[in-house]
């Protein structure tokens, strides 16, 4: 789709802010499984800036999953429970927080079922570790252990494609899990970062009904309004600005505005029964 055939910024803004009036809740359900406790281990030395895992060669998914389960404990310095969802995602959380892991497993199961139905074509072919944290102590331990330094205070989550790890910070509530799950699904598509981040951010507050999933308005609407009022950031809030957004815009001083603009552009295209987002995504991915 060429930028010239897209609606004007005024229409985009009106529809995006109209979409912001919708509210939704994330429906949870699906089968439960008992968490698998991992034995405690002594703290391991810092692994530095996320080296690649010692992936079995030739690649063996079951061996990779088992290895990631065994490494979850030394990476958090404590008792850890793990659970495998959809045969690929190794969820890890503190063993003394069973409700956290149980909730993350339900969300993962339902979200993946919907995301892999007429949206993404297939699950990741290699295992992914998902650390789900809801307290500052564990969050800092994980970041120091895996990165060699504390995580930036603004981080709610992160995807490290080299080691195939997801960090999910739920200290402010379960707003990040599905966002991060999108990254390993969309990474192989070759679409630009603004579209990857827009679709991922769309599902920070998803509404799931069976195999349907849509993003509902979340806290980023305030960032969109600030961007529209800002003499510095308002030039970002145009549909044609999406196509020239540099990747590093999502890491610098303008990241809140950038995330808000791409998120609500995607929410607007994904209005129920419109299917504009996924037609757009497939067209870009395939051509």
CSV table of C-alpha atoms in Angstrom, one decimal:
chain,number,residue,atom,x,y,z
A,1,UNK,CA,0.0,0.0,0.0
A,2,UNK,CA,1.4,3.4,-1.0
A,3,UNK,CA,1.3,6.2,1.5
A,4,UNK,CA,-0.5,8.4,-1.0
A,5,UNK,CA,-3.7,6.3,-0.8
A,6,UNK,CA,-3.9,6.5,3.0
A,7,UNK,CA,-6.4,8.9,4.6
A,8,UNK,CA,-5.2,12.3,5.8
A,9,UNK,CA,-3.7,13.0,9.2
A,10,UNK,CA,-6.8,14.8,10.4
A,11,UNK,CA,-8.9,11.7,9.7
A,12,UNK,CA,-6.3,9.5,11.3
A,13,UNK,CA,-6.2,11.7,14.4
A,14,UNK,CA,-10.0,11.8,14.7
A,15,UNK,CA,-10.4,8.0,14.3
A,16,UNK,CA,-7.4,7.2,16.5
A,17,UNK,CA,-8.9,9.4,19.3
A,18,UNK,CA,-12.3,7.9,18.7
A,19,UNK,CA,-10.8,4.5,19.0
A,20,UNK,CA,-9.4,5.6,22.3
A,21,UNK,CA,-12.9,5.8,23.7
A,22,UNK,CA,-13.3,2.0,23.5
A,23,UNK,CA,-12.4,0.0,26.6
A,24,UNK,CA,-11.7,-3.7,27.0
A,25,UNK,CA,-10.7,-6.4,29.3
A,26,UNK,CA,-8.5,-9.4,28.6
A,27,UNK,CA,-10.5,-12.6,28.9
A,28,UNK,CA,-8.5,-15.4,30.3
A,29,UNK,CA,-9.1,-19.2,30.3
A,30,UNK,CA,-7.9,-22.4,28.8
A,31,UNK,CA,-6.3,-25.4,30.3
A,32,UNK,CA,-4.1,-25.2,33.4
A,33,UNK,CA,-1.0,-27.2,34.1
A,34,UNK,CA,1.0,-27.6,37.3
A,35,UNK,CA,4.2,-25.5,37.4
A,36,UNK,CA,7.5,-27.5,37.3
A,37,UNK,CA,9.7,-26.4,40.2
A,38,UNK,CA,13.4,-26.1,39.3
A,39,UNK,CA,16.0,-27.0,41.9
A,40,UNK,CA,17.9,-24.0,43.5
A,41,UNK,CA,21.3,-23.3,42.2
A,42,UNK,CA,24.3,-21.2,43.3
A,43,UNK,CA,24.5,-17.8,41.7
A,44,UNK,CA,26.4,-18.0,38.4
A,45,UNK,CA,28.8,-15.3,37.2
A,46,UNK,CA,27.4,-12.6,35.1
A,47,UNK,CA,26.9,-13.7,31.5
A,48,UNK,CA,27.5,-10.2,30.2
A,49,UNK,CA,25.4,-8.7,27.4
A,50,UNK,CA,23.2,-11.6,26.5
A,51,UNK,CA,25.4,-14.0,24.6
A,52,UNK,CA,23.7,-16.5,22.4
A,53,UNK,CA,22.5,-19.7,24.1
A,54,UNK,CA,24.6,-22.9,23.6
A,55,UNK,CA,22.0,-24.0,21.1
A,56,UNK,CA,22.1,-27.8,20.3
A,57,UNK,CA,23.4,-28.5,16.8
A,58,UNK,CA,21.7,-29.8,14.8
A,59,UNK,CA,18.9,-27.9,16.4
A,60,UNK,CA,16.7,-29.9,18.7
A,61,UNK,CA,13.6,-28.1,20.0
A,62,UNK,CA,13.0,-30.4,23.0
A,63,UNK,CA,16.7,-30.2,24.1
A,64,UNK,CA,16.6,-26.4,23.8
A,65,UNK,CA,13.4,-26.2,25.9
A,66,UNK,CA,14.9,-28.4,28.5
A,67,UNK,CA,18.1,-26.4,28.6
A,68,UNK,CA,16.2,-23.1,29.0
A,69,UNK,CA,14.2,-24.6,31.9
A,70,UNK,CA,17.4,-25.7,33.6
A,71,UNK,CA,19.0,-22.2,33.2
A,72,UNK,CA,16.0,-20.3,34.5
A,73,UNK,CA,17.1,-20.8,38.2
A,74,UNK,CA,20.7,-19.5,38.0
A,75,UNK,CA,19.4,-16.5,36.1
A,76,UNK,CA,17.1,-15.5,38.9
A,77,UNK,CA,19.2,-16.8,41.9
A,78,UNK,CA,16.2,-18.5,43.6
A,79,UNK,CA,13.6,-21.1,43.4
A,80,UNK,CA,11.9,-20.8,40.0
A,81,UNK,CA,8.9,-22.5,38.4
A,82,UNK,CA,8.7,-23.0,34.7
A,83,UNK,CA,5.9,-24.0,32.3
A,84,UNK,CA,6.1,-24.6,28.6
A,85,UNK,CA,3.3,-23.2,26.4
A,86,UNK,CA,2.6,-24.2,22.8
A,87,UNK,CA,5.8,-26.3,22.9
A,88,UNK,CA,8.0,-23.3,22.3
A,89,UNK,CA,7.6,-20.6,25.0
A,90,UNK,CA,9.4,-21.4,28.3
A,91,UNK,CA,7.7,-19.3,31.0
A,92,UNK,CA,9.7,-18.7,34.2
A,93,UNK,CA,8.6,-17.0,37.4
A,94,UNK,CA,9.3,-17.1,41.1
A,95,UNK,CA,8.1,-20.4,42.6
A,96,UNK,CA,6.6,-18.5,45.5
A,97,UNK,CA,4.3,-16.6,43.1
A,98,UNK,CA,2.3,-19.4,41.5
A,99,UNK,CA,-0.6,-17.1,40.6
A,100,UNK,CA,1.8,-15.0,38.5
A,101,UNK,CA,2.9,-18.0,36.4
A,102,UNK,CA,-0.6,-19.4,36.2
A,103,UNK,CA,-1.9,-16.1,34.9
A,104,UNK,CA,0.9,-15.7,32.4
A,105,UNK,CA,0.3,-19.2,31.1
A,106,UNK,CA,-3.4,-18.5,30.5
A,107,UNK,CA,-2.7,-15.3,28.8
A,108,UNK,CA,0.0,-16.8,26.6
A,109,UNK,CA,-2.2,-19.7,25.6
A,110,UNK,CA,-5.2,-17.6,24.6
A,111,UNK,CA,-3.2,-14.8,23.0
A,112,UNK,CA,-1.2,-17.3,20.8
A,113,UNK,CA,-4.3,-19.1,19.7
A,114,UNK,CA,-5.8,-15.8,18.5
A,115,UNK,CA,-2.5,-14.4,17.0
A,116,UNK,CA,-1.9,-17.5,15.0
A,117,UNK,CA,-5.4,-17.5,13.6
A,118,UNK,CA,-5.5,-15.5,10.3
A,119,UNK,CA,-2.7,-13.2,11.6
A,120,UNK,CA,0.7,-14.7,12.0
A,121,UNK,CA,1.3,-17.9,10.0
A,122,UNK,CA,3.2,-20.0,12.4
A,123,UNK,CA,4.8,-20.1,15.9
A,124,UNK,CA,8.5,-19.6,16.3
A,125,UNK,CA,10.5,-22.5,15.2
A,126,UNK,CA,12.9,-22.2,18.1
A,127,UNK,CA,12.3,-22.0,21.8
A,128,UNK,CA,11.9,-18.7,23.6
A,129,UNK,CA,12.4,-18.0,27.3
A,130,UNK,CA,9.9,-15.7,28.9
A,131,UNK,CA,10.8,-14.3,32.3
A,132,UNK,CA,7.7,-12.9,34.1
A,133,UNK,CA,8.6,-10.6,37.0
A,134,UNK,CA,6.3,-8.6,39.3
A,135,UNK,CA,8.7,-7.2,41.9
A,136,UNK,CA,11.8,-4.8,41.7
A,137,UNK,CA,14.2,-7.2,43.4
A,138,UNK,CA,13.8,-10.0,40.9
A,139,UNK,CA,13.7,-7.5,38.0
A,140,UNK,CA,17.1,-6.1,39.0
A,141,UNK,CA,18.6,-9.5,39.6
A,142,UNK,CA,17.5,-10.7,36.2
A,143,UNK,CA,18.8,-7.6,34.4
A,144,UNK,CA,22.2,-7.6,36.2
A,145,UNK,CA,22.6,-11.3,35.6
A,146,UNK,CA,21.7,-11.3,31.9
A,147,UNK,CA,22.8,-7.8,30.9
A,148,UNK,CA,25.6,-7.0,33.4
A,149,UNK,CA,23.8,-3.9,34.6
A,150,UNK,CA,20.4,-2.8,36.0
A,151,UNK,CA,17.6,-2.4,33.5
A,152,UNK,CA,16.6,1.2,32.6
A,153,UNK,CA,13.9,2.5,34.9
A,154,UNK,CA,11.5,3.0,31.9
A,155,UNK,CA,11.6,-0.6,30.8
A,156,UNK,CA,8.4,-2.6,31.0
A,157,UNK,CA,9.8,-5.4,28.9
A,158,UNK,CA,12.4,-6.4,26.3
A,159,UNK,CA,13.0,-8.8,23.5
A,160,UNK,CA,16.5,-10.1,22.9
A,161,UNK,CA,16.4,-11.9,19.5
A,162,UNK,CA,20.1,-13.1,19.7
A,163,UNK,CA,19.4,-15.2,22.8
A,164,UNK,CA,15.6,-15.5,22.2
A,165,UNK,CA,14.7,-14.2,25.7
A,166,UNK,CA,11.7,-12.0,26.7
A,167,UNK,CA,11.8,-9.9,29.9
A,168,UNK,CA,8.3,-9.1,31.1
A,169,UNK,CA,8.0,-6.5,33.9
A,170,UNK,CA,4.6,-6.7,35.5
A,171,UNK,CA,5.2,-4.4,38.5
A,172,UNK,CA,2.6,-2.0,37.0
A,173,UNK,CA,0.2,-4.8,36.0
A,174,UNK,CA,-0.1,-7.4,33.2
A,175,UNK,CA,0.3,-4.9,30.3
A,176,UNK,CA,3.5,-6.1,28.7
A,177,UNK,CA,3.3,-9.9,28.3
A,178,UNK,CA,1.4,-10.1,25.0
A,179,UNK,CA,3.3,-7.1,23.6
A,180,UNK,CA,6.5,-9.1,24.1
A,181,UNK,CA,5.1,-12.3,22.8
A,182,UNK,CA,4.4,-10.6,19.5
A,183,UNK,CA,8.1,-9.9,18.8
A,184,UNK,CA,9.3,-13.5,18.2
A,185,UNK,CA,6.2,-14.0,16.0
A,186,UNK,CA,6.7,-10.9,13.9
A,187,UNK,CA,10.6,-10.8,13.8
A,188,UNK,CA,11.0,-13.1,10.7
A,189,UNK,CA,8.5,-11.1,8.6
A,190,UNK,CA,11.0,-8.4,7.6
A,191,UNK,CA,8.5,-5.6,8.2
A,192,UNK,CA,10.0,-2.3,9.5
A,193,UNK,CA,10.4,-1.6,13.2
A,194,UNK,CA,7.6,0.9,13.3
A,195,UNK,CA,5.1,-1.7,12.2
A,196,UNK,CA,6.6,-4.4,14.5
A,197,UNK,CA,6.4,-2.1,17.5
A,198,UNK,CA,3.0,-0.8,16.6
A,199,UNK,CA,1.5,-4.3,16.4
A,200,UNK,CA,3.2,-5.3,19.6
A,201,UNK,CA,2.1,-2.2,21.5
A,202,UNK,CA,-1.4,-2.7,20.2
A,203,UNK,CA,-1.7,-5.8,22.4
A,204,UNK,CA,-0.6,-4.2,25.7
A,205,UNK,CA,-4.3,-4.1,26.5
A,206,UNK,CA,-5.9,-6.8,24.4
A,207,UNK,CA,-9.4,-8.0,24.3
A,208,UNK,CA,-9.7,-11.7,23.3
A,209,UNK,CA,-12.9,-13.5,22.3
A,210,UNK,CA,-12.1,-17.0,21.2
A,211,UNK,CA,-9.9,-16.6,18.2
A,212,UNK,CA,-10.4,-12.9,17.8
A,213,UNK,CA,-8.0,-10.5,19.4
A,214,UNK,CA,-8.0,-6.7,19.3
A,215,UNK,CA,-6.2,-4.0,21.1
A,216,UNK,CA,-8.1,-1.6,23.3
A,217,UNK,CA,-7.2,1.9,24.4
A,218,UNK,CA,-4.5,2.1,27.0
A,219,UNK,CA,-2.3,4.6,28.8
A,220,UNK,CA,-0.4,5.5,25.6
A,221,UNK,CA,-3.4,7.7,24.5
A,222,UNK,CA,-2.0,10.4,26.9
A,223,UNK,CA,1.3,10.2,25.1
A,224,UNK,CA,-0.5,10.6,21.7
A,225,UNK,CA,-2.3,13.7,23.0
A,226,UNK,CA,1.0,15.2,24.3
A,227,UNK,CA,2.6,14.5,20.9
A,228,UNK,CA,-0.2,16.3,19.1
A,229,UNK,CA,0.3,19.3,21.3
A,230,UNK,CA,4.1,19.3,21.2
A,231,UNK,CA,5.9,21.6,18.8
A,232,UNK,CA,8.7,18.9,18.7
A,233,UNK,CA,6.7,15.7,18.4
A,234,UNK,CA,3.6,16.7,16.5
A,235,UNK,CA,5.3,16.1,13.2
A,236,UNK,CA,5.4,12.4,14.1
A,237,UNK,CA,1.7,12.2,14.4
A,238,UNK,CA,1.0,11.8,10.7
A,239,UNK,CA,0.4,8.7,8.8
A,240,UNK,CA,3.0,9.6,6.3
A,241,UNK,CA,5.5,10.0,9.1
A,242,UNK,CA,5.2,6.2,9.8
A,243,UNK,CA,7.0,5.4,6.6
A,244,UNK,CA,10.1,7.4,7.4
A,245,UNK,CA,10.4,6.6,11.1
A,246,UNK,CA,14.0,5.6,11.8
A,247,UNK,CA,14.5,2.5,14.0
A,248,UNK,CA,16.4,4.4,16.7
A,249,UNK,CA,13.4,6.7,17.2
A,250,UNK,CA,12.0,4.0,19.5
A,251,UNK,CA,15.1,4.1,21.8
A,252,UNK,CA,15.7,7.9,22.3
A,253,UNK,CA,14.0,11.0,23.7
A,254,UNK,CA,11.0,10.7,21.4
A,255,UNK,CA,10.2,7.0,22.1
A,256,UNK,CA,7.0,7.6,24.0
A,257,UNK,CA,5.6,9.7,21.2
A,258,UNK,CA,6.7,7.2,18.6
A,259,UNK,CA,5.2,4.2,20.4
A,260,UNK,CA,1.9,6.1,20.9
A,261,UNK,CA,1.6,7.1,17.3
A,262,UNK,CA,2.4,3.7,15.8
A,263,UNK,CA,0.2,2.0,18.4
A,264,UNK,CA,-2.9,4.1,17.6
A,265,UNK,CA,-2.3,3.9,13.9
A,266,UNK,CA,-2.5,0.1,14.3
A,267,UNK,CA,-5.5,0.3,16.5
A,268,UNK,CA,-7.3,2.5,14.0
A,269,UNK,CA,-6.5,0.0,11.2
A,270,UNK,CA,-7.6,-2.9,13.4
A,271,UNK,CA,-11.0,-1.6,14.2
A,272,UNK,CA,-13.3,-4.7,14.5
A,273,UNK,CA,-14.6,-6.1,11.2
A,274,UNK,CA,-12.3,-3.8,9.3
A,275,UNK,CA,-9.3,-6.1,9.0
A,276,UNK,CA,-7.2,-3.2,7.6
A,277,UNK,CA,-4.2,-3.9,9.9
A,278,UNK,CA,-3.7,-7.5,8.8
A,279,UNK,CA,-4.3,-6.8,5.1
A,280,UNK,CA,-1.7,-4.1,5.4
A,281,UNK,CA,0.7,-6.3,7.3
A,282,UNK,CA,0.4,-9.2,4.8
A,283,UNK,CA,0.8,-6.9,1.8
A,284,UNK,CA,4.0,-5.5,3.3
A,285,UNK,CA,5.4,-8.8,4.4
A,286,UNK,CA,4.7,-10.5,1.1
A,287,UNK,CA,5.6,-7.7,-1.3
